PDB file of N, CA and C in Angstrom:
ATOM      1  N   MET T 289     -17.423 -52.621 -59.127  1.00  0.00           N
ATOM      2  CA  MET T 289     -17.801 -51.615 -58.167  1.00  0.00           C
ATOM      3  C   MET T 289     -16.594 -50.710 -57.903  1.00  0.00           C
ATOM      4  N   ALA T 290     -16.809 -49.407 -57.903  1.00  0.00           N
ATOM      5  CA  ALA T 290     -15.737 -48.449 -57.666  1.00  0.00           C
ATOM      6  C   ALA T 290     -15.362 -48.435 -56.189  1.00  0.00           C
ATOM      7  N   PRO T 291     -14.075 -48.210 -55.873  1.00  0.00           N
ATOM      8  CA  PRO T 291     -13.678 -48.141 -54.471  1.00  0.00           C
ATOM      9  C   PRO T 291     -14.303 -46.931 -53.796  1.00  0.00           C
ATOM     10  N   GLN T 292     -14.625 -47.092 -52.511  1.00  0.00           N
ATOM     11  CA  GLN T 292     -15.214 -45.987 -51.762  1.00  0.00           C
ATOM     12  C   GLN T 292     -14.117 -45.043 -51.296  1.00  0.00           C
ATOM     13  N   ALA T 293     -14.474 -43.778 -51.167  1.00  0.00           N
ATOM     14  CA  ALA T 293     -13.534 -42.785 -50.677  1.00  0.00           C
ATOM     15  C   ALA T 293     -13.239 -43.044 -49.204  1.00  0.00           C
ATOM     16  N   ALA T 294     -11.977 -42.846 -48.820  1.00  0.00           N
ATOM     17  CA  ALA T 294     -11.605 -42.995 -47.414  1.00  0.00           C
ATOM     18  C   ALA T 294     -12.251 -41.882 -46.610  1.00  0.00           C
ATOM     19  N   LYS T 295     -12.852 -42.245 -45.496  1.00  0.00           N
ATOM     20  CA  LYS T 295     -13.559 -41.269 -44.674  1.00  0.00           C
ATOM     21  C   LYS T 295     -12.955 -41.170 -43.281  1.00  0.00           C
ATOM     22  N   HIS T 296     -11.658 -41.397 -43.164  1.00  0.00           N
ATOM     23  CA  HIS T 296     -10.993 -41.284 -41.879  1.00  0.00           C
ATOM     24  C   HIS T 296      -9.629 -40.631 -42.073  1.00  0.00           C
ATOM     25  N   PHE T 297      -9.053 -40.227 -40.961  1.00  0.00           N
ATOM     26  CA  PHE T 297      -7.725 -39.643 -40.987  1.00  0.00           C
ATOM     27  C   PHE T 297      -6.922 -40.248 -39.847  1.00  0.00           C
ATOM     28  N   THR T 298      -5.629 -40.005 -39.851  1.00  0.00           N
ATOM     29  CA  THR T 298      -4.751 -40.549 -38.829  1.00  0.00           C
ATOM     30  C   THR T 298      -4.560 -39.522 -37.724  1.00  0.00           C
ATOM     31  N   VAL T 299      -4.692 -39.974 -36.479  1.00  0.00           N
ATOM     32  CA  VAL T 299      -4.483 -39.122 -35.313  1.00  0.00           C
ATOM     33  C   VAL T 299      -3.346 -39.745 -34.510  1.00  0.00           C
ATOM     34  N   SER T 300      -2.255 -38.982 -34.326  1.00  0.00           N
ATOM     35  CA  SER T 300      -1.119 -39.543 -33.615  1.00  0.00           C
ATOM     36  C   SER T 300      -0.301 -38.439 -32.954  1.00  0.00           C
ATOM     37  N   PRO T 301       0.137 -38.599 -31.731  1.00  0.00           N
ATOM     38  CA  PRO T 301      -0.078 -39.780 -30.897  1.00  0.00           C
ATOM     39  C   PRO T 301      -1.523 -39.867 -30.420  1.00  0.00           C
ATOM     40  N   ASN T 302      -1.929 -41.067 -30.124  1.00  0.00           N
ATOM     41  CA  ASN T 302      -3.289 -41.308 -29.637  1.00  0.00           C
ATOM     42  C   ASN T 302      -3.258 -42.575 -28.786  1.00  0.00           C
ATOM     43  N   PRO T 303      -3.390 -42.475 -27.477  1.00  0.00           N
ATOM     44  CA  PRO T 303      -3.776 -41.346 -26.642  1.00  0.00           C
ATOM     45  C   PRO T 303      -2.756 -40.201 -26.732  1.00  0.00           C
ATOM     46  N   ALA T 304      -3.244 -38.995 -26.429  1.00  0.00           N
ATOM     47  CA  ALA T 304      -2.444 -37.790 -26.591  1.00  0.00           C
ATOM     48  C   ALA T 304      -2.401 -36.985 -25.300  1.00  0.00           C
ATOM     49  N   LEU T 305      -1.305 -36.275 -25.106  1.00  0.00           N
ATOM     50  CA  LEU T 305      -1.135 -35.374 -23.975  1.00  0.00           C
ATOM     51  C   LEU T 305      -0.607 -34.053 -24.507  1.00  0.00           C
ATOM     52  N   GLY T 306      -1.415 -33.022 -24.446  1.00  0.00           N
ATOM     53  CA  GLY T 306      -0.984 -31.695 -24.872  1.00  0.00           C
ATOM     54  C   GLY T 306      -1.248 -31.377 -26.333  1.00  0.00           C
ATOM     55  N   PHE T 307      -0.998 -32.330 -27.215  1.00  0.00           N
ATOM     56  CA  PHE T 307      -1.244 -32.111 -28.642  1.00  0.00           C
ATOM     57  C   PHE T 307      -1.366 -33.451 -29.344  1.00  0.00           C
ATOM     58  N   THR T 308      -1.913 -33.423 -30.545  1.00  0.00           N
ATOM     59  CA  THR T 308      -1.899 -34.572 -31.440  1.00  0.00           C
ATOM     60  C   THR T 308      -1.831 -34.053 -32.868  1.00  0.00           C
ATOM     61  N   ASN T 309      -1.348 -34.879 -33.760  1.00  0.00           N
ATOM     62  CA  ASN T 309      -1.262 -34.516 -35.170  1.00  0.00           C
ATOM     63  C   ASN T 309      -2.371 -35.215 -35.937  1.00  0.00           C
ATOM     64  N   VAL T 310      -3.069 -34.453 -36.749  1.00  0.00           N
ATOM     65  CA  VAL T 310      -4.133 -34.987 -37.594  1.00  0.00           C
ATOM     66  C   VAL T 310      -3.588 -35.003 -39.020  1.00  0.00           C
ATOM     67  N   ALA T 311      -3.445 -36.204 -39.585  1.00  0.00           N
ATOM     68  CA  ALA T 311      -2.894 -36.362 -40.937  1.00  0.00           C
ATOM     69  C   ALA T 311      -4.006 -36.775 -41.889  1.00  0.00           C
ATOM     70  N   LEU T 312      -4.186 -36.005 -42.950  1.00  0.00           N
ATOM     71  CA  LEU T 312      -5.295 -36.207 -43.878  1.00  0.00           C
ATOM     72  C   LEU T 312      -4.892 -36.935 -45.149  1.00  0.00           C
ATOM     73  N   GLU T 313      -3.707 -37.527 -45.209  1.00  0.00           N
ATOM     74  CA  GLU T 313      -3.228 -38.160 -46.438  1.00  0.00           C
ATOM     75  C   GLU T 313      -4.143 -39.263 -46.950  1.00  0.00           C
ATOM     76  N   LYS T 314      -4.848 -39.965 -46.060  1.00  0.00           N
ATOM     77  CA  LYS T 314      -5.688 -41.092 -46.476  1.00  0.00           C
ATOM     78  C   LYS T 314      -7.063 -40.665 -46.974  1.00  0.00           C
ATOM     79  N   ILE T 315      -7.344 -39.377 -46.935  1.00  0.00           N
ATOM     80  CA  ILE T 315      -8.643 -38.892 -47.393  1.00  0.00           C
ATOM     81  C   ILE T 315      -8.594 -38.714 -48.901  1.00  0.00           C
ATOM     82  N   SER T 316      -9.541 -39.321 -49.584  1.00  0.00           N
ATOM     83  CA  SER T 316      -9.605 -39.150 -51.032  1.00  0.00           C
ATOM     84  C   SER T 316     -10.735 -38.191 -51.375  1.00  0.00           C
ATOM     85  N   GLY T 317     -10.624 -37.581 -52.520  1.00  0.00           N
ATOM     86  CA  GLY T 317     -11.628 -36.614 -52.951  1.00  0.00           C
ATOM     87  C   GLY T 317     -10.993 -35.250 -53.118  1.00  0.00           C
ATOM     88  N   ASN T 318     -11.674 -34.392 -53.816  1.00  0.00           N
ATOM     89  CA  ASN T 318     -11.183 -33.039 -54.053  1.00  0.00           C
ATOM     90  C   ASN T 318     -11.929 -32.083 -53.141  1.00  0.00           C
ATOM     91  N   TYR T 319     -11.292 -31.715 -52.059  1.00  0.00           N
ATOM     92  CA  TYR T 319     -11.898 -30.812 -51.092  1.00  0.00           C
ATOM     93  C   TYR T 319     -11.118 -29.511 -51.083  1.00  0.00           C
ATOM     94  N   ALA T 320     -11.834 -28.407 -51.073  1.00  0.00           N
ATOM     95  CA  ALA T 320     -11.197 -27.100 -51.050  1.00  0.00           C
ATOM     96  C   ALA T 320     -10.870 -26.730 -49.606  1.00  0.00           C
ATOM     97  N   TYR T 321      -9.628 -26.328 -49.390  1.00  0.00           N
ATOM     98  CA  TYR T 321      -9.219 -25.848 -48.075  1.00  0.00           C
ATOM     99  C   TYR T 321      -9.631 -24.394 -47.933  1.00  0.00           C
ATOM    100  N   PRO T 322      -9.885 -23.903 -46.726  1.00  0.00           N
ATOM    101  CA  PRO T 322      -9.740 -24.624 -45.472  1.00  0.00           C
ATOM    102  C   PRO T 322     -10.929 -25.536 -45.194  1.00  0.00           C
ATOM    103  N   LEU T 323     -10.648 -26.619 -44.451  1.00  0.00           N
ATOM    104  CA  LEU T 323     -11.689 -27.505 -43.946  1.00  0.00           C
ATOM    105  C   LEU T 323     -11.955 -27.128 -42.491  1.00  0.00           C
ATOM    106  N   VAL T 324     -13.083 -27.543 -41.959  1.00  0.00           N
ATOM    107  CA  VAL T 324     -13.449 -27.231 -40.578  1.00  0.00           C
ATOM    108  C   VAL T 324     -13.337 -28.504 -39.745  1.00  0.00           C
ATOM    109  N   LEU T 325     -12.506 -28.462 -38.700  1.00  0.00           N
ATOM    110  CA  LEU T 325     -12.347 -29.576 -37.773  1.00  0.00           C
ATOM    111  C   LEU T 325     -13.126 -29.257 -36.505  1.00  0.00           C
ATOM    112  N   THR T 326     -14.099 -30.101 -36.176  1.00  0.00           N
ATOM    113  CA  THR T 326     -14.896 -29.931 -34.963  1.00  0.00           C
ATOM    114  C   THR T 326     -14.490 -31.000 -33.963  1.00  0.00           C
ATOM    115  N   VAL T 327     -14.206 -30.568 -32.737  1.00  0.00           N
ATOM    116  CA  VAL T 327     -13.860 -31.466 -31.636  1.00  0.00           C
ATOM    117  C   VAL T 327     -15.048 -31.478 -30.687  1.00  0.00           C
ATOM    118  N   SER T 328     -15.611 -32.669 -30.450  1.00  0.00           N
ATOM    119  CA  SER T 328     -16.781 -32.811 -29.578  1.00  0.00           C
ATOM    120  C   SER T 328     -16.507 -33.856 -28.513  1.00  0.00           C
ATOM    121  N   ASP T 329     -17.216 -33.722 -27.373  1.00  0.00           N
ATOM    122  CA  ASP T 329     -17.125 -34.778 -26.369  1.00  0.00           C
ATOM    123  C   ASP T 329     -18.045 -35.924 -26.774  1.00  0.00           C
ATOM    124  N   ILE T 330     -18.067 -36.990 -25.987  1.00  0.00           N
ATOM    125  CA  ILE T 330     -18.848 -38.166 -26.385  1.00  0.00           C
ATOM    126  C   ILE T 330     -20.350 -37.929 -26.308  1.00  0.00           C
ATOM    127  N   LEU T 331     -20.771 -36.827 -25.682  1.00  0.00           N
ATOM    128  CA  LEU T 331     -22.193 -36.483 -25.642  1.00  0.00           C
ATOM    129  C   LEU T 331     -22.594 -35.593 -26.811  1.00  0.00           C
ATOM    130  N   GLY T 332     -21.612 -35.213 -27.632  1.00  0.00           N
ATOM    131  CA  GLY T 332     -21.898 -34.392 -28.803  1.00  0.00           C
ATOM    132  C   GLY T 332     -21.719 -32.904 -28.597  1.00  0.00           C
ATOM    133  N   LYS T 333     -21.301 -32.481 -27.403  1.00  0.00           N
ATOM    134  CA  LYS T 333     -21.077 -31.055 -27.140  1.00  0.00           C
ATOM    135  C   LYS T 333     -19.806 -30.603 -27.857  1.00  0.00           C
ATOM    136  N   THR T 334     -19.922 -29.545 -28.647  1.00  0.00           N
ATOM    137  CA  THR T 334     -18.766 -29.008 -29.361  1.00  0.00           C
ATOM    138  C   THR T 334     -17.827 -28.330 -28.373  1.00  0.00           C
ATOM    139  N   LEU T 335     -16.575 -28.770 -28.379  1.00  0.00           N
ATOM    140  CA  LEU T 335     -15.563 -28.198 -27.499  1.00  0.00           C
ATOM    141  C   LEU T 335     -14.699 -27.175 -28.223  1.00  0.00           C
ATOM    142  N   ARG T 336     -14.525 -27.372 -29.537  1.00  0.00           N
ATOM    143  CA  ARG T 336     -13.688 -26.460 -30.307  1.00  0.00           C
ATOM    144  C   ARG T 336     -13.923 -26.686 -31.792  1.00  0.00           C
ATOM    145  N   GLN T 337     -13.725 -25.626 -32.571  1.00  0.00           N
ATOM    146  CA  GLN T 337     -13.690 -25.723 -34.029  1.00  0.00           C
ATOM    147  C   GLN T 337     -12.444 -25.005 -34.507  1.00  0.00           C
ATOM    148  N   GLU T 338     -11.764 -25.617 -35.465  1.00  0.00           N
ATOM    149  CA  GLU T 338     -10.552 -25.036 -36.033  1.00  0.00           C
ATOM    150  C   GLU T 338     -10.587 -25.171 -37.544  1.00  0.00           C
ATOM    151  N   LEU T 339      -9.923 -24.242 -38.215  1.00  0.00           N
ATOM    152  CA  LEU T 339      -9.761 -24.344 -39.661  1.00  0.00           C
ATOM    153  C   LEU T 339      -8.503 -25.151 -39.958  1.00  0.00           C
ATOM    154  N   VAL T 340      -8.590 -26.038 -40.933  1.00  0.00           N
ATOM    155  CA  VAL T 340      -7.472 -26.879 -41.357  1.00  0.00           C
ATOM    156  C   VAL T 340      -7.088 -26.432 -42.762  1.00  0.00           C
ATOM    157  N   PHE T 341      -5.829 -26.028 -42.928  1.00  0.00           N
ATOM    158  CA  PHE T 341      -5.374 -25.467 -44.193  1.00  0.00           C
ATOM    159  C   PHE T 341      -4.490 -26.402 -45.012  1.00  0.00           C
ATOM    160  N   ASP T 342      -4.161 -27.580 -44.457  1.00  0.00           N
ATOM    161  CA  ASP T 342      -3.226 -28.476 -45.135  1.00  0.00           C
ATOM    162  C   ASP T 342      -3.510 -29.920 -44.726  1.00  0.00           C
ATOM    163  N   LYS T 343      -2.818 -30.866 -45.339  1.00  0.00           N
ATOM    164  CA  LYS T 343      -3.027 -32.292 -45.046  1.00  0.00           C
ATOM    165  C   LYS T 343      -2.444 -32.707 -43.698  1.00  0.00           C
ATOM    166  N   LYS T 344      -1.714 -31.821 -43.040  1.00  0.00           N
ATOM    167  CA  LYS T 344      -1.199 -32.080 -41.690  1.00  0.00           C
ATOM    168  C   LYS T 344      -1.622 -30.923 -40.799  1.00  0.00           C
ATOM    169  N   HIS T 345      -2.213 -31.277 -39.652  1.00  0.00           N
ATOM    170  CA  HIS T 345      -2.726 -30.255 -38.739  1.00  0.00           C
ATOM    171  C   HIS T 345      -2.372 -30.640 -37.314  1.00  0.00           C
ATOM    172  N   LYS T 346      -1.816 -29.708 -36.564  1.00  0.00           N
ATOM    173  CA  LYS T 346      -1.490 -29.944 -35.156  1.00  0.00           C
ATOM    174  C   LYS T 346      -2.647 -29.439 -34.304  1.00  0.00           C
ATOM    175  N   LEU T 347      -3.241 -30.339 -33.533  1.00  0.00           N
ATOM    176  CA  LEU T 347      -4.368 -30.010 -32.660  1.00  0.00           C
ATOM    177  C   LEU T 347      -3.858 -29.943 -31.232  1.00  0.00           C
ATOM    178  N   LEU T 348      -3.945 -28.760 -30.622  1.00  0.00           N
ATOM    179  CA  LEU T 348      -3.513 -28.573 -29.244  1.00  0.00           C
ATOM    180  C   LEU T 348      -4.649 -28.907 -28.291  1.00  0.00           C
ATOM    181  N   GLN T 349      -4.303 -29.560 -27.174  1.00  0.00           N
ATOM    182  CA  GLN T 349      -5.322 -29.934 -26.192  1.00  0.00           C
ATOM    183  C   GLN T 349      -5.874 -28.702 -25.486  1.00  0.00           C
ATOM    184  N   GLY T 350      -5.007 -27.798 -25.050  1.00  0.00           N
ATOM    185  CA  GLY T 350      -5.461 -26.587 -24.377  1.00  0.00           C
ATOM    186  C   GLY T 350      -6.400 -26.901 -23.230  1.00  0.00           C
ATOM    187  N   ASP T 351      -7.619 -26.366 -23.296  1.00  0.00           N
ATOM    188  CA  ASP T 351      -8.589 -26.555 -22.211  1.00  0.00           C
ATOM    189  C   ASP T 351      -9.520 -27.748 -22.431  1.00  0.00           C
ATOM    190  N   ILE T 352      -9.236 -28.583 -23.418  1.00  0.00           N
ATOM    191  CA  ILE T 352     -10.060 -29.778 -23.640  1.00  0.00           C
ATOM    192  C   ILE T 352      -9.750 -30.776 -22.526  1.00  0.00           C
ATOM    193  N   PRO T 353     -10.772 -31.240 -21.800  1.00  0.00           N
ATOM    194  CA  PRO T 353     -10.527 -32.155 -20.679  1.00  0.00           C
ATOM    195  C   PRO T 353     -10.110 -33.551 -21.148  1.00  0.00           C
ATOM    196  N   ALA T 354      -9.544 -34.310 -20.210  1.00  0.00           N
ATOM    197  CA  ALA T 354      -9.164 -35.693 -20.495  1.00  0.00           C
ATOM    198  C   ALA T 354     -10.398 -36.499 -20.863  1.00  0.00           C
ATOM    199  N   GLY T 355     -10.213 -37.482 -21.738  1.00  0.00           N
ATOM    200  CA  GLY T 355     -11.309 -38.347 -22.153  1.00  0.00           C
ATOM    201  C   GLY T 355     -11.331 -38.520 -23.658  1.00  0.00           C
ATOM    202  N   VAL T 356     -12.365 -39.189 -24.134  1.00  0.00           N
ATOM    203  CA  VAL T 356     -12.521 -39.458 -25.564  1.00  0.00           C
ATOM    204  C   VAL T 356     -13.188 -38.266 -26.240  1.00  0.00           C
ATOM    205  N   CYS T 357     -12.638 -37.840 -27.356  1.00  0.00           N
ATOM    206  CA  CYS T 357     -13.243 -36.779 -28.162  1.00  0.00           C
ATOM    207  C   CYS T 357     -13.472 -37.293 -29.580  1.00  0.00           C
ATOM    208  N   ILE T 358     -14.555 -36.840 -30.163  1.00  0.00           N
ATOM    209  CA  ILE T 358     -14.903 -37.160 -31.541  1.00  0.00           C
ATOM    210  C   ILE T 358     -14.401 -36.018 -32.419  1.00  0.00           C
ATOM    211  N   LEU T 359     -13.735 -36.367 -33.507  1.00  0.00           N
ATOM    212  CA  LEU T 359     -13.239 -35.381 -34.462  1.00  0.00           C
ATOM    213  C   LEU T 359     -14.026 -35.519 -35.754  1.00  0.00           C
ATOM    214  N   LYS T 360     -14.522 -34.400 -36.245  1.00  0.00           N
ATOM    215  CA  LYS T 360     -15.289 -34.404 -37.495  1.00  0.00           C
ATOM    216  C   LYS T 360     -14.725 -33.333 -38.407  1.00  0.00           C
ATOM    217  N   LEU T 361     -14.457 -33.718 -39.638  1.00  0.00           N
ATOM    218  CA  LEU T 361     -13.916 -32.807 -40.632  1.00  0.00           C
ATOM    219  C   LEU T 361     -14.969 -32.562 -41.695  1.00  0.00           C
ATOM    220  N   GLU T 362     -15.250 -31.285 -41.963  1.00  0.00           N
ATOM    221  CA  GLU T 362     -16.250 -30.905 -42.965  1.00  0.00           C
ATOM    222  C   GLU T 362     -15.660 -29.873 -43.904  1.00  0.00           C
ATOM    223  N   ASP T 363     -16.246 -29.789 -45.104  1.00  0.00           N
ATOM    224  CA  ASP T 363     -15.841 -28.725 -46.014  1.00  0.00           C
ATOM    225  C   ASP T 363     -16.571 -27.440 -45.623  1.00  0.00           C
ATOM    226  N   GLN T 364     -16.301 -26.365 -46.336  1.00  0.00           N
ATOM    227  CA  GLN T 364     -16.889 -25.066 -46.003  1.00  0.00           C
ATOM    228  C   GLN T 364     -18.406 -25.025 -46.166  1.00  0.00           C
ATOM    229  N   LYS T 365     -18.961 -25.983 -46.916  1.00  0.00           N
ATOM    230  CA  LYS T 365     -20.413 -26.038 -47.105  1.00  0.00           C
ATOM    231  C   LYS T 365     -21.091 -26.924 -46.065  1.00  0.00           C
ATOM    232  N   GLY T 366     -20.306 -27.508 -45.150  1.00  0.00           N
ATOM    233  CA  GLY T 366     -20.862 -28.367 -44.116  1.00  0.00           C
ATOM    234  C   GLY T 366     -20.986 -29.822 -44.506  1.00  0.00           C
ATOM    235  N   ASN T 367     -20.403 -30.212 -45.645  1.00  0.00           N
ATOM    236  CA  ASN T 367     -20.434 -31.609 -46.079  1.00  0.00           C
ATOM    237  C   ASN T 367     -19.385 -32.416 -45.324  1.00  0.00           C
ATOM    238  N   PHE T 368     -19.782 -33.587 -44.828  1.00  0.00           N
ATOM    239  CA  PHE T 368     -18.875 -34.466 -44.097  1.00  0.00           C
ATOM    240  C   PHE T 368     -17.730 -34.913 -44.995  1.00  0.00           C
ATOM    241  N   VAL T 369     -16.511 -34.802 -44.481  1.00  0.00           N
ATOM    242  CA  VAL T 369     -15.322 -35.243 -45.202  1.00  0.00           C
ATOM    243  C   VAL T 369     -14.739 -36.491 -44.542  1.00  0.00           C
ATOM    244  N   ALA T 370     -14.560 -36.453 -43.222  1.00  0.00           N
ATOM    245  CA  ALA T 370     -13.959 -37.583 -42.512  1.00  0.00           C
ATOM    246  C   ALA T 370     -14.202 -37.446 -41.019  1.00  0.00           C
ATOM    247  N   GLY T 371     -14.001 -38.547 -40.308  1.00  0.00           N
ATOM    248  CA  GLY T 371     -14.173 -38.538 -38.864  1.00  0.00           C
ATOM    249  C   GLY T 371     -13.142 -39.408 -38.176  1.00  0.00           C
ATOM    250  N   GLY T 372     -12.971 -39.185 -36.887  1.00  0.00           N
ATOM    251  CA  GLY T 372     -12.028 -39.967 -36.103  1.00  0.00           C
ATOM    252  C   GLY T 372     -12.233 -39.700 -34.625  1.00  0.00           C
ATOM    253  N   LYS T 373     -11.357 -40.266 -33.812  1.00  0.00           N
ATOM    254  CA  LYS T 373     -11.423 -40.104 -32.360  1.00  0.00           C
ATOM    255  C   LYS T 373     -10.025 -39.860 -31.823  1.00  0.00           C
ATOM    256  N   VAL T 374      -9.973 -39.173 -30.685  1.00  0.00           N
ATOM    257  CA  VAL T 374      -8.722 -39.014 -29.951  1.00  0.00           C
ATOM    258  C   VAL T 374      -9.035 -39.201 -28.471  1.00  0.00           C
ATOM    259  N   VAL T 375      -8.103 -39.818 -27.760  1.00  0.00           N
ATOM    260  CA  VAL T 375      -8.209 -39.959 -26.311  1.00  0.00           C
ATOM    261  C   VAL T 375      -7.190 -39.008 -25.700  1.00  0.00           C
ATOM    262  N   TRP T 376      -7.692 -38.006 -24.971  1.00  0.00           N
ATOM    263  CA  TRP T 376      -6.819 -37.054 -24.300  1.00  0.00           C
ATOM    264  C   TRP T 376      -6.493 -37.579 -22.913  1.00  0.00           C
ATOM    265  N   ILE T 377      -5.220 -37.528 -22.554  1.00  0.00           N
ATOM    266  CA  ILE T 377      -4.759 -37.906 -21.221  1.00  0.00           C
ATOM    267  C   ILE T 377      -4.849 -36.663 -20.346  1.00  0.00           C
ATOM    268  N   LEU T 378      -5.013 -36.861 -19.042  1.00  0.00           N
ATOM    269  CA  LEU T 378      -5.111 -35.743 -18.098  1.00  0.00           C
ATOM    270  C   LEU T 378      -4.009 -34.733 -18.356  1.00  0.00           C
ATOM    271  N   ASN T 379      -4.406 -33.487 -18.558  1.00  0.00           N
ATOM    272  CA  ASN T 379      -3.468 -32.420 -18.901  1.00  0.00           C
ATOM    273  C   ASN T 379      -3.025 -31.686 -17.656  1.00  0.00           C
TER     274      ASN T 379
END
């Protein structure tokens, strides 16, 4: 059986205050940049979308409230690439 592609990325620091780094090194597959990073709350409401141009991306908290956020990375065609979570501390 062939190994499955990694479908997660590293988020650090996590919990985060002000910013976090999203590292895509563990993602396997040939994906064309830019990728789309969607930040959603736990109810699924989209809080922000950003374009990711490299295997390292700095995500600023800005107006995102404290709490758990779901991170979803997709290619330009809307195909799922990877997912993760970040816990934002009160900003």
